[in-house]
mmCIF file of C-alpha atoms in Angstrom:
data_model
loop_
_atom_site.group_PDB
_atom_site.id
_atom_site.type_symbol
_atom_site.label_atom_id
_atom_site.label_comp_id
_atom_site.label_asym_id
_atom_site.label_seq_id
_atom_site.Cartn_x
_atom_site.Cartn_y
_atom_site.Cartn_z
ATOM 1 C CA MET T 1 -0.371 -0.610 -0.615
ATOM 2 C CA ALA T 2 1.363 3.380 -1.028
ATOM 3 C CA THR T 3 1.240 6.943 1.155
ATOM 4 C CA TRP T 4 0.695 9.435 -1.463
ATOM 5 C CA PHE T 5 0.989 13.684 -0.643
ATOM 6 C CA VAL T 6 -1.647 15.338 -3.237
ATOM 7 C CA THR T 7 -0.964 19.034 -4.138
ATOM 8 C CA GLY T 8 -4.348 20.812 -5.711
ATOM 9 C CA ALA T 9 -5.874 17.653 -3.819
ATOM 10 C CA SER T 10 -9.368 19.289 -3.769
ATOM 11 C CA GLY T 11 -9.277 20.649 -7.202
ATOM 12 C CA PHE T 12 -11.071 18.694 -10.109
ATOM 13 C CA VAL T 13 -7.976 16.821 -11.101
ATOM 14 C CA GLY T 14 -6.724 16.163 -7.690
ATOM 15 C CA LYS T 15 -10.563 14.562 -6.301
ATOM 16 C CA ALA T 16 -10.585 12.360 -9.090
ATOM 17 C CA PHE T 17 -6.782 10.819 -8.726
ATOM 18 C CA VAL T 18 -7.515 10.746 -4.152
ATOM 19 C CA ASN T 19 -10.584 8.821 -5.261
ATOM 20 C CA ARG T 20 -8.645 5.844 -8.156
ATOM 21 C CA VAL T 21 -5.822 5.500 -5.316
ATOM 22 C CA LEU T 22 -8.246 5.539 -2.141
ATOM 23 C CA SER T 23 -10.400 2.324 -4.370
ATOM 24 C CA ARG T 24 -7.028 0.095 -4.183
ATOM 25 C CA GLY T 25 -5.795 0.522 -0.200
ATOM 26 C CA ASP T 26 -3.539 3.478 -0.721
ATOM 27 C CA SER T 27 -4.071 6.325 1.454
ATOM 28 C CA VAL T 28 -3.491 10.243 0.897
ATOM 29 C CA ILE T 29 -2.396 12.583 2.615
ATOM 30 C CA GLY T 30 -3.797 16.212 0.686
ATOM 31 C CA LEU T 31 -2.702 19.258 0.239
ATOM 32 C CA SER T 32 -5.738 22.425 0.037
ATOM 33 C CA ARG T 33 -5.439 25.485 0.860
ATOM 34 C CA LYS T 34 -9.856 25.142 2.370
ATOM 35 C CA ALA T 35 -8.162 22.617 5.084
ATOM 36 C CA ALA T 36 -6.987 25.699 6.762
ATOM 37 C CA SER T 37 -10.859 27.135 7.229
ATOM 38 C CA GLY T 38 -12.156 24.210 8.185
ATOM 39 C CA LEU T 39 -12.940 20.461 6.651
ATOM 40 C CA SER T 40 -16.637 20.560 6.072
ATOM 41 C CA GLN T 41 -16.056 20.889 2.390
ATOM 42 C CA LEU T 42 -13.511 17.768 2.713
ATOM 43 C CA ASP T 43 -12.887 14.781 1.758
ATOM 44 C CA PRO T 44 -13.175 12.516 5.210
ATOM 45 C CA ARG T 45 -11.264 9.924 4.705
ATOM 46 C CA VAL T 46 -7.673 11.895 3.065
ATOM 47 C CA GLN T 47 -5.181 12.801 6.122
ATOM 48 C CA TRP T 48 -5.597 16.693 4.891
ATOM 49 C CA ILE T 49 -2.913 19.656 5.991
ATOM 50 C CA SER T 50 -2.893 23.532 4.302
ATOM 51 C CA THR T 51 1.542 23.480 4.122
ATOM 52 C CA VAL T 52 4.024 21.732 3.371
ATOM 53 C CA ASP T 53 5.858 22.810 7.050
ATOM 54 C CA GLN T 54 3.099 20.408 8.559
ATOM 55 C CA LEU T 55 4.203 16.933 6.875
ATOM 56 C CA LYS T 56 5.450 14.990 9.341
ATOM 57 C CA SER T 57 7.602 12.292 7.460
ATOM 58 C CA ALA T 58 7.824 11.546 3.385
ATOM 59 C CA PRO T 59 5.492 9.592 2.054
ATOM 60 C CA SER T 60 6.257 7.226 -0.751
ATOM 61 C CA HIS T 61 4.292 8.542 -3.811
ATOM 62 C CA ILE T 62 4.492 12.036 -4.715
ATOM 63 C CA LEU T 63 1.693 13.646 -7.607
ATOM 64 C CA ASN T 64 1.942 17.529 -6.913
ATOM 65 C CA LEU T 65 -0.683 18.973 -8.670
ATOM 66 C CA ALA T 66 -0.676 22.854 -6.896
ATOM 67 C CA GLY T 67 -1.220 25.636 -9.014
ATOM 68 C CA GLU T 68 -3.418 28.850 -9.662
ATOM 69 C CA PRO T 69 -5.772 28.628 -12.895
ATOM 70 C CA ILE T 70 -3.595 29.410 -15.770
ATOM 71 C CA ALA T 71 -6.667 31.304 -18.508
ATOM 72 C CA SER T 72 -9.382 32.672 -15.294
ATOM 73 C CA GLU T 73 -8.074 36.021 -15.647
ATOM 74 C CA LYS T 74 -5.250 38.915 -17.364
ATOM 75 C CA TRP T 75 -1.428 37.718 -16.795
ATOM 76 C CA THR T 76 -1.047 41.390 -15.362
ATOM 77 C CA GLU T 77 2.647 41.355 -13.693
ATOM 78 C CA ALA T 78 0.963 40.366 -10.455
ATOM 79 C CA ARG T 79 -0.845 37.631 -11.731
ATOM 80 C CA LYS T 80 2.056 36.181 -13.777
ATOM 81 C CA GLN T 81 4.116 36.803 -10.731
ATOM 82 C CA THR T 82 0.768 34.384 -8.484
ATOM 83 C CA LEU T 83 1.041 32.387 -11.115
ATOM 84 C CA ARG T 84 5.091 31.506 -10.673
ATOM 85 C CA ASP T 85 4.724 31.277 -6.905
ATOM 86 C CA SER T 86 2.142 28.745 -6.646
ATOM 87 C CA ARG T 87 3.281 26.019 -8.927
ATOM 88 C CA ILE T 88 7.493 27.076 -8.839
ATOM 89 C CA LYS T 89 7.796 27.841 -5.330
ATOM 90 C CA LEU T 90 5.508 24.564 -4.197
ATOM 91 C CA THR T 91 7.533 23.332 -5.302
ATOM 92 C CA SER T 92 10.783 24.321 -4.548
ATOM 93 C CA GLN T 93 9.494 24.539 -0.862
ATOM 94 C CA LEU T 94 8.036 20.590 -0.654
ATOM 95 C CA CYS T 95 11.602 19.420 -2.325
ATOM 96 C CA THR T 96 13.515 21.345 0.419
ATOM 97 C CA LYS T 97 11.223 19.673 3.768
ATOM 98 C CA LEU T 98 11.421 16.433 1.907
ATOM 99 C CA LYS T 99 15.655 16.622 2.142
ATOM 100 C CA THR T 100 14.060 16.836 6.085
ATOM 101 C CA PHE T 101 13.183 13.546 6.184
ATOM 102 C CA ASP T 102 15.821 10.516 6.831
ATOM 103 C CA THR T 103 13.640 7.983 3.729
ATOM 104 C CA GLN T 104 12.967 9.497 0.532
ATOM 105 C CA PRO T 105 9.683 9.189 -1.930
ATOM 106 C CA LYS T 106 10.426 5.963 -4.058
ATOM 107 C CA VAL T 107 8.525 8.205 -7.045
ATOM 108 C CA PHE T 108 7.439 12.299 -8.033
ATOM 109 C CA ILE T 109 5.746 12.687 -9.955
ATOM 110 C CA SER T 110 4.839 16.937 -10.791
ATOM 111 C CA GLY T 111 2.418 18.299 -13.463
ATOM 112 C CA SER T 112 3.702 20.625 -15.890
ATOM 113 C CA ALA T 113 1.388 21.766 -19.339
ATOM 114 C CA VAL T 114 1.887 21.881 -22.768
ATOM 115 C CA GLY T 115 2.459 25.269 -22.967
ATOM 116 C CA TYR T 116 6.208 24.689 -22.428
ATOM 117 C CA TYR T 117 5.875 23.333 -26.073
ATOM 118 C CA GLY T 118 4.666 27.199 -27.332
ATOM 119 C CA TYR T 119 2.253 27.304 -30.158
ATOM 120 C CA GLY T 120 1.918 25.068 -33.522
ATOM 121 C CA THR T 121 0.827 22.581 -35.367
ATOM 122 C CA ALA T 122 3.604 20.644 -35.892
ATOM 123 C CA PRO T 123 3.524 17.608 -33.456
ATOM 124 C CA CYS T 124 5.340 17.663 -30.290
ATOM 125 C CA THR T 125 6.550 14.857 -27.793
ATOM 126 C CA GLU T 126 8.614 14.671 -24.673
ATOM 127 C CA ALA T 127 11.618 14.935 -26.852
ATOM 128 C CA SER T 128 11.069 19.243 -28.701
ATOM 129 C CA PRO T 129 12.238 22.027 -27.219
ATOM 130 C CA ALA T 130 10.793 24.701 -24.796
ATOM 131 C CA ALA T 131 9.986 27.910 -26.781
ATOM 132 C CA ASP T 132 9.734 30.889 -25.296
ATOM 133 C CA GLY T 133 7.247 33.081 -23.874
ATOM 134 C CA PHE T 134 5.885 33.219 -20.473
ATOM 135 C CA ALA T 135 3.627 29.700 -20.792
ATOM 136 C CA SER T 136 6.492 28.000 -22.025
ATOM 137 C CA LYS T 137 9.251 29.699 -19.501
ATOM 138 C CA LEU T 138 6.498 28.938 -16.650
ATOM 139 C CA CYS T 139 6.114 25.579 -17.312
ATOM 140 C CA VAL T 140 10.474 24.741 -17.168
ATOM 141 C CA ASP T 141 11.063 26.886 -14.460
ATOM 142 C CA TRP T 142 8.441 24.586 -12.778
ATOM 143 C CA GLU T 143 9.603 21.132 -14.152
ATOM 144 C CA ASN T 144 13.753 22.350 -13.152
ATOM 145 C CA ALA T 145 11.486 23.249 -9.764
ATOM 146 C CA VAL T 146 11.323 19.638 -8.683
ATOM 147 C CA ASP T 147 14.501 18.499 -7.006
ATOM 148 C CA VAL T 148 14.021 15.714 -5.767
ATOM 149 C CA ALA T 149 16.758 12.985 -3.496
ATOM 150 C CA PRO T 150 18.301 10.394 -6.720
ATOM 151 C CA GLU T 151 17.103 7.588 -5.390
ATOM 152 C CA THR T 152 13.531 9.522 -5.514
ATOM 153 C CA ARG T 153 12.360 8.220 -9.880
ATOM 154 C CA ALA T 154 10.887 12.477 -10.707
ATOM 155 C CA VAL T 155 8.073 12.607 -13.133
ATOM 156 C CA LYS T 156 7.375 15.887 -14.946
ATOM 157 C CA VAL T 157 3.560 14.924 -16.313
ATOM 158 C CA ARG T 158 2.809 17.469 -19.187
ATOM 159 C CA ILE T 159 -0.417 18.256 -18.613
ATOM 160 C CA GLY T 160 -3.365 19.286 -22.367
ATOM 161 C CA VAL T 161 -6.652 20.654 -22.057
ATOM 162 C CA VAL T 162 -8.278 17.955 -18.631
ATOM 163 C CA LEU T 163 -12.003 16.913 -20.506
ATOM 164 C CA GLY T 164 -14.083 15.422 -17.216
ATOM 165 C CA PRO T 165 -17.431 16.227 -16.023
ATOM 166 C CA ASN T 166 -18.543 18.749 -13.461
ATOM 167 C CA GLY T 167 -14.981 20.905 -13.683
ATOM 168 C CA GLY T 168 -11.760 22.212 -16.068
ATOM 169 C CA MET T 169 -12.865 23.712 -19.388
ATOM 170 C CA LEU T 170 -16.204 22.311 -20.073
ATOM 171 C CA GLU T 171 -17.724 23.271 -16.954
ATOM 172 C CA LYS T 172 -17.016 26.795 -18.010
ATOM 173 C CA ILE T 173 -18.736 26.545 -22.114
ATOM 174 C CA TRP T 174 -20.983 23.389 -21.335
ATOM 175 C CA PRO T 175 -24.105 25.771 -21.285
ATOM 176 C CA MET T 176 -23.231 28.529 -24.031
ATOM 177 C CA TYR T 177 -22.760 25.037 -26.215
ATOM 178 C CA LYS T 178 -25.564 24.125 -24.495
ATOM 179 C CA PHE T 179 -27.918 26.005 -25.215
ATOM 180 C CA GLY T 180 -26.755 25.908 -28.939
ATOM 181 C CA LEU T 181 -23.770 29.003 -28.574
ATOM 182 C CA GLY T 182 -20.994 26.720 -29.202
ATOM 183 C CA GLY T 183 -18.785 27.087 -31.662
ATOM 184 C CA ARG T 184 -14.960 27.559 -33.165
ATOM 185 C CA MET T 185 -12.826 30.351 -31.053
ATOM 186 C CA GLY T 186 -10.861 32.119 -33.495
ATOM 187 C CA SER T 187 -9.724 30.457 -36.252
ATOM 188 C CA GLY T 188 -10.363 27.215 -35.071
ATOM 189 C CA ASP T 189 -7.861 25.780 -37.091
ATOM 190 C CA GLN T 190 -5.475 26.605 -33.178
ATOM 191 C CA ILE T 191 -5.337 22.705 -31.445
ATOM 192 C CA LEU T 192 -5.999 21.342 -29.340
ATOM 193 C CA SER T 193 -4.026 18.598 -27.251
ATOM 194 C CA TRP T 194 -6.882 17.130 -25.087
ATOM 195 C CA ILE T 195 -7.493 13.986 -22.958
ATOM 196 C CA HIS T 196 -9.767 12.952 -20.410
ATOM 197 C CA LEU T 197 -9.539 13.004 -17.239
ATOM 198 C CA GLN T 198 -10.321 8.671 -16.181
ATOM 199 C CA ASP T 199 -7.004 9.249 -18.159
ATOM 200 C CA LEU T 200 -5.290 11.432 -17.093
ATOM 201 C CA VAL T 201 -6.007 9.393 -13.777
ATOM 202 C CA GLU T 202 -5.031 6.353 -15.346
ATOM 203 C CA MET T 203 -1.690 7.719 -16.678
ATOM 204 C CA PHE T 204 -0.376 9.575 -12.614
ATOM 205 C CA VAL T 205 -1.005 5.995 -11.942
ATOM 206 C CA TRP T 206 0.514 3.979 -14.500
ATOM 207 C CA ALA T 207 3.699 5.932 -14.247
ATOM 208 C CA ALA T 208 3.567 5.716 -10.311
ATOM 209 C CA ASP T 209 4.121 1.952 -10.529
ATOM 210 C CA ASN T 210 6.169 1.651 -13.902
ATOM 211 C CA SER T 211 9.523 2.142 -13.041
ATOM 212 C CA GLU T 212 10.120 2.251 -16.374
ATOM 213 C CA VAL T 213 8.835 6.141 -16.887
ATOM 214 C CA THR T 214 11.256 9.371 -16.209
ATOM 215 C CA ASN T 215 11.534 12.684 -16.609
ATOM 216 C CA ALA T 216 9.267 14.829 -19.252
ATOM 217 C CA LEU T 217 5.834 12.379 -20.296
ATOM 218 C CA ASN T 218 3.140 13.949 -22.402
ATOM 219 C CA GLY T 219 -0.387 14.082 -20.550
ATOM 220 C CA THR T 220 -2.364 13.459 -22.786
ATOM 221 C CA ALA T 221 -4.760 11.555 -26.284
ATOM 222 C CA PRO T 222 -3.146 10.029 -28.945
ATOM 223 C CA ASN T 223 -5.731 12.772 -31.357
ATOM 224 C CA PRO T 224 -5.439 16.587 -31.153
ATOM 225 C CA VAL T 225 -7.765 17.573 -33.172
ATOM 226 C CA PRO T 226 -8.975 21.439 -34.530
ATOM 227 C CA GLN T 227 -10.182 23.597 -31.998
ATOM 228 C CA TYR T 228 -13.382 24.080 -34.870
ATOM 229 C CA GLU T 229 -13.364 20.167 -35.304
ATOM 230 C CA PHE T 230 -14.114 19.863 -30.549
ATOM 231 C CA ALA T 231 -16.225 22.724 -31.664
ATOM 232 C CA GLN T 232 -18.391 20.623 -33.735
ATOM 233 C CA SER T 233 -18.047 17.791 -31.470
ATOM 234 C CA LEU T 234 -19.223 19.062 -28.558
ATOM 235 C CA GLY T 235 -22.445 19.795 -31.355
ATOM 236 C CA ARG T 236 -23.292 16.842 -31.608
ATOM 237 C CA THR T 237 -22.780 15.694 -27.764
ATOM 238 C CA LEU T 238 -25.679 18.058 -27.232
ATOM 239 C CA GLY T 239 -27.927 17.545 -30.235
ATOM 240 C CA ARG T 240 -27.228 21.318 -31.441
ATOM 241 C CA PRO T 241 -25.328 23.454 -33.486
ATOM 242 C CA ALA T 242 -22.003 24.877 -33.059
ATOM 243 C CA PHE T 243 -21.494 27.933 -35.589
ATOM 244 C CA ILE T 244 -22.034 30.859 -34.046
ATOM 245 C CA PRO T 245 -18.090 32.195 -34.018
ATOM 246 C CA THR T 246 -16.338 34.116 -31.957
ATOM 247 C CA PRO T 247 -13.489 36.122 -33.146
ATOM 248 C CA GLU T 248 -10.285 36.909 -31.819
ATOM 249 C CA PHE T 249 -10.501 40.687 -31.418
ATOM 250 C CA VAL T 250 -13.258 39.390 -29.105
ATOM 251 C CA PHE T 251 -10.693 37.630 -26.390
ATOM 252 C CA ARG T 252 -7.525 39.628 -26.721
ATOM 253 C CA PHE T 253 -10.094 43.175 -25.393
ATOM 254 C CA LEU T 254 -11.513 40.787 -22.367
ATOM 255 C CA LEU T 255 -8.310 38.310 -21.448
ATOM 256 C CA GLY T 256 -5.178 40.147 -22.996
ATOM 257 C CA GLU T 257 -1.541 38.151 -23.401
ATOM 258 C CA THR T 258 -4.012 35.514 -21.869
ATOM 259 C CA ALA T 259 -5.998 34.664 -24.844
ATOM 260 C CA ASP T 260 -2.794 32.964 -27.021
ATOM 261 C CA LEU T 261 -4.431 30.032 -24.902
ATOM 262 C CA LEU T 262 -7.702 30.052 -26.546
ATOM 263 C CA VAL T 263 -7.161 31.392 -29.900
ATOM 264 C CA LYS T 264 -3.308 29.041 -30.742
ATOM 265 C CA GLY T 265 -2.583 25.846 -29.536
ATOM 266 C CA GLN T 266 0.064 22.841 -30.798
ATOM 267 C CA SER T 267 -0.352 19.284 -31.757
ATOM 268 C CA VAL T 268 1.210 17.245 -28.567
ATOM 269 C CA VAL T 269 1.541 13.473 -28.383
ATOM 270 C CA PRO T 270 1.937 11.117 -26.156
ATOM 271 C CA ALA T 271 4.781 9.484 -27.340
ATOM 272 C CA LYS T 272 6.688 7.896 -24.493
ATOM 273 C CA ALA T 273 2.986 6.787 -23.293
ATOM 274 C CA GLU T 274 2.412 4.812 -25.955
ATOM 275 C CA ALA T 275 5.458 3.323 -26.878
ATOM 276 C CA LEU T 276 5.995 2.627 -22.797
ATOM 277 C CA GLY T 277 2.501 0.799 -23.058
ATOM 278 C CA PHE T 278 -0.373 3.249 -21.380
ATOM 279 C CA LYS T 279 -3.459 1.642 -23.043
ATOM 280 C CA TYR T 280 -6.339 4.801 -23.608
ATOM 281 C CA ARG T 281 -10.400 4.082 -22.625
ATOM 282 C CA PHE T 282 -10.168 6.881 -25.033
ATOM 283 C CA THR T 283 -8.578 7.338 -27.966
ATOM 284 C CA ALA T 284 -11.095 9.882 -29.878
ATOM 285 C CA LEU T 285 -13.261 13.074 -28.453
ATOM 286 C CA ASP T 286 -16.508 11.352 -30.255
ATOM 287 C CA ASP T 287 -16.137 8.628 -28.022
ATOM 288 C CA ALA T 288 -14.515 10.627 -24.312
ATOM 289 C CA LEU T 289 -17.018 12.992 -24.955
ATOM 290 C CA ALA T 290 -19.887 10.961 -25.268
ATOM 291 C CA ASP T 291 -19.371 9.601 -22.210
ATOM 292 C CA ILE T 292 -18.585 12.741 -20.298
ATOM 293 C CA ALA T 293 -22.741 14.405 -20.818
ATOM 294 C CA ALA T 294 -23.944 10.219 -19.772
ATOM 295 C CA LYS T 295 -22.163 11.210 -16.346
ATOM 296 C CA GLN T 296 -22.580 15.484 -16.765
#
């Protein structure tokens, strides 16, 4: 039985992961800011702490998902610093704390993002270089903050757009599409590298259990799609038209530089996961959206 320490454990992905490892008999220590103000809305099966300093010993496994939402508001200088601190500073604090213990974790899985690769349509594998720009530098520095002991296996998962019920991107756009108001964003040609929430959770578990998995790992489905195809697929799933475009200038006006995340994209393929035998449940977008719609 593993003992997991999960940062971001009360978030969209974190909650799904915690449920998964608890179901197989593992125990979980969860880091959440909510733990400081009360546990009424947090899973009682989890031991909750609100700061890294409250860790009393090294867990056997770590999943590091902490980080403020990156696309929720304009990237002012203050917001950029918050995004960096919530990822890089916390990761550094955690690694420093772990080194004070006599025993070290077996595996440290840390979140990153496909923004590492910048923007474009050429397929990116784990061997592709990092790009320039704020989002890319954020990912690079976040990954570099994972400074663990030699006996700890480190895995950095570059996560795509996570699709699942009652959370993430779909929670924000579902009502719009349900009323037939969805459509392409900007040109619609930007590539959306997506993954079903269930597959991402299983990838974390698989990476923890598979000693061959080290360093960078693309957390995406094998078939990225242009955004206009995503819009059409979601429209079909809901039985609604999806032909109403939102011009790029609207996103620019509302979000400034943050709009790059919506009107640009990257084609990220999971070369390492496929080479090492990870089995996806959802490789086709239509199937993934149909499953989510049944649970939404």
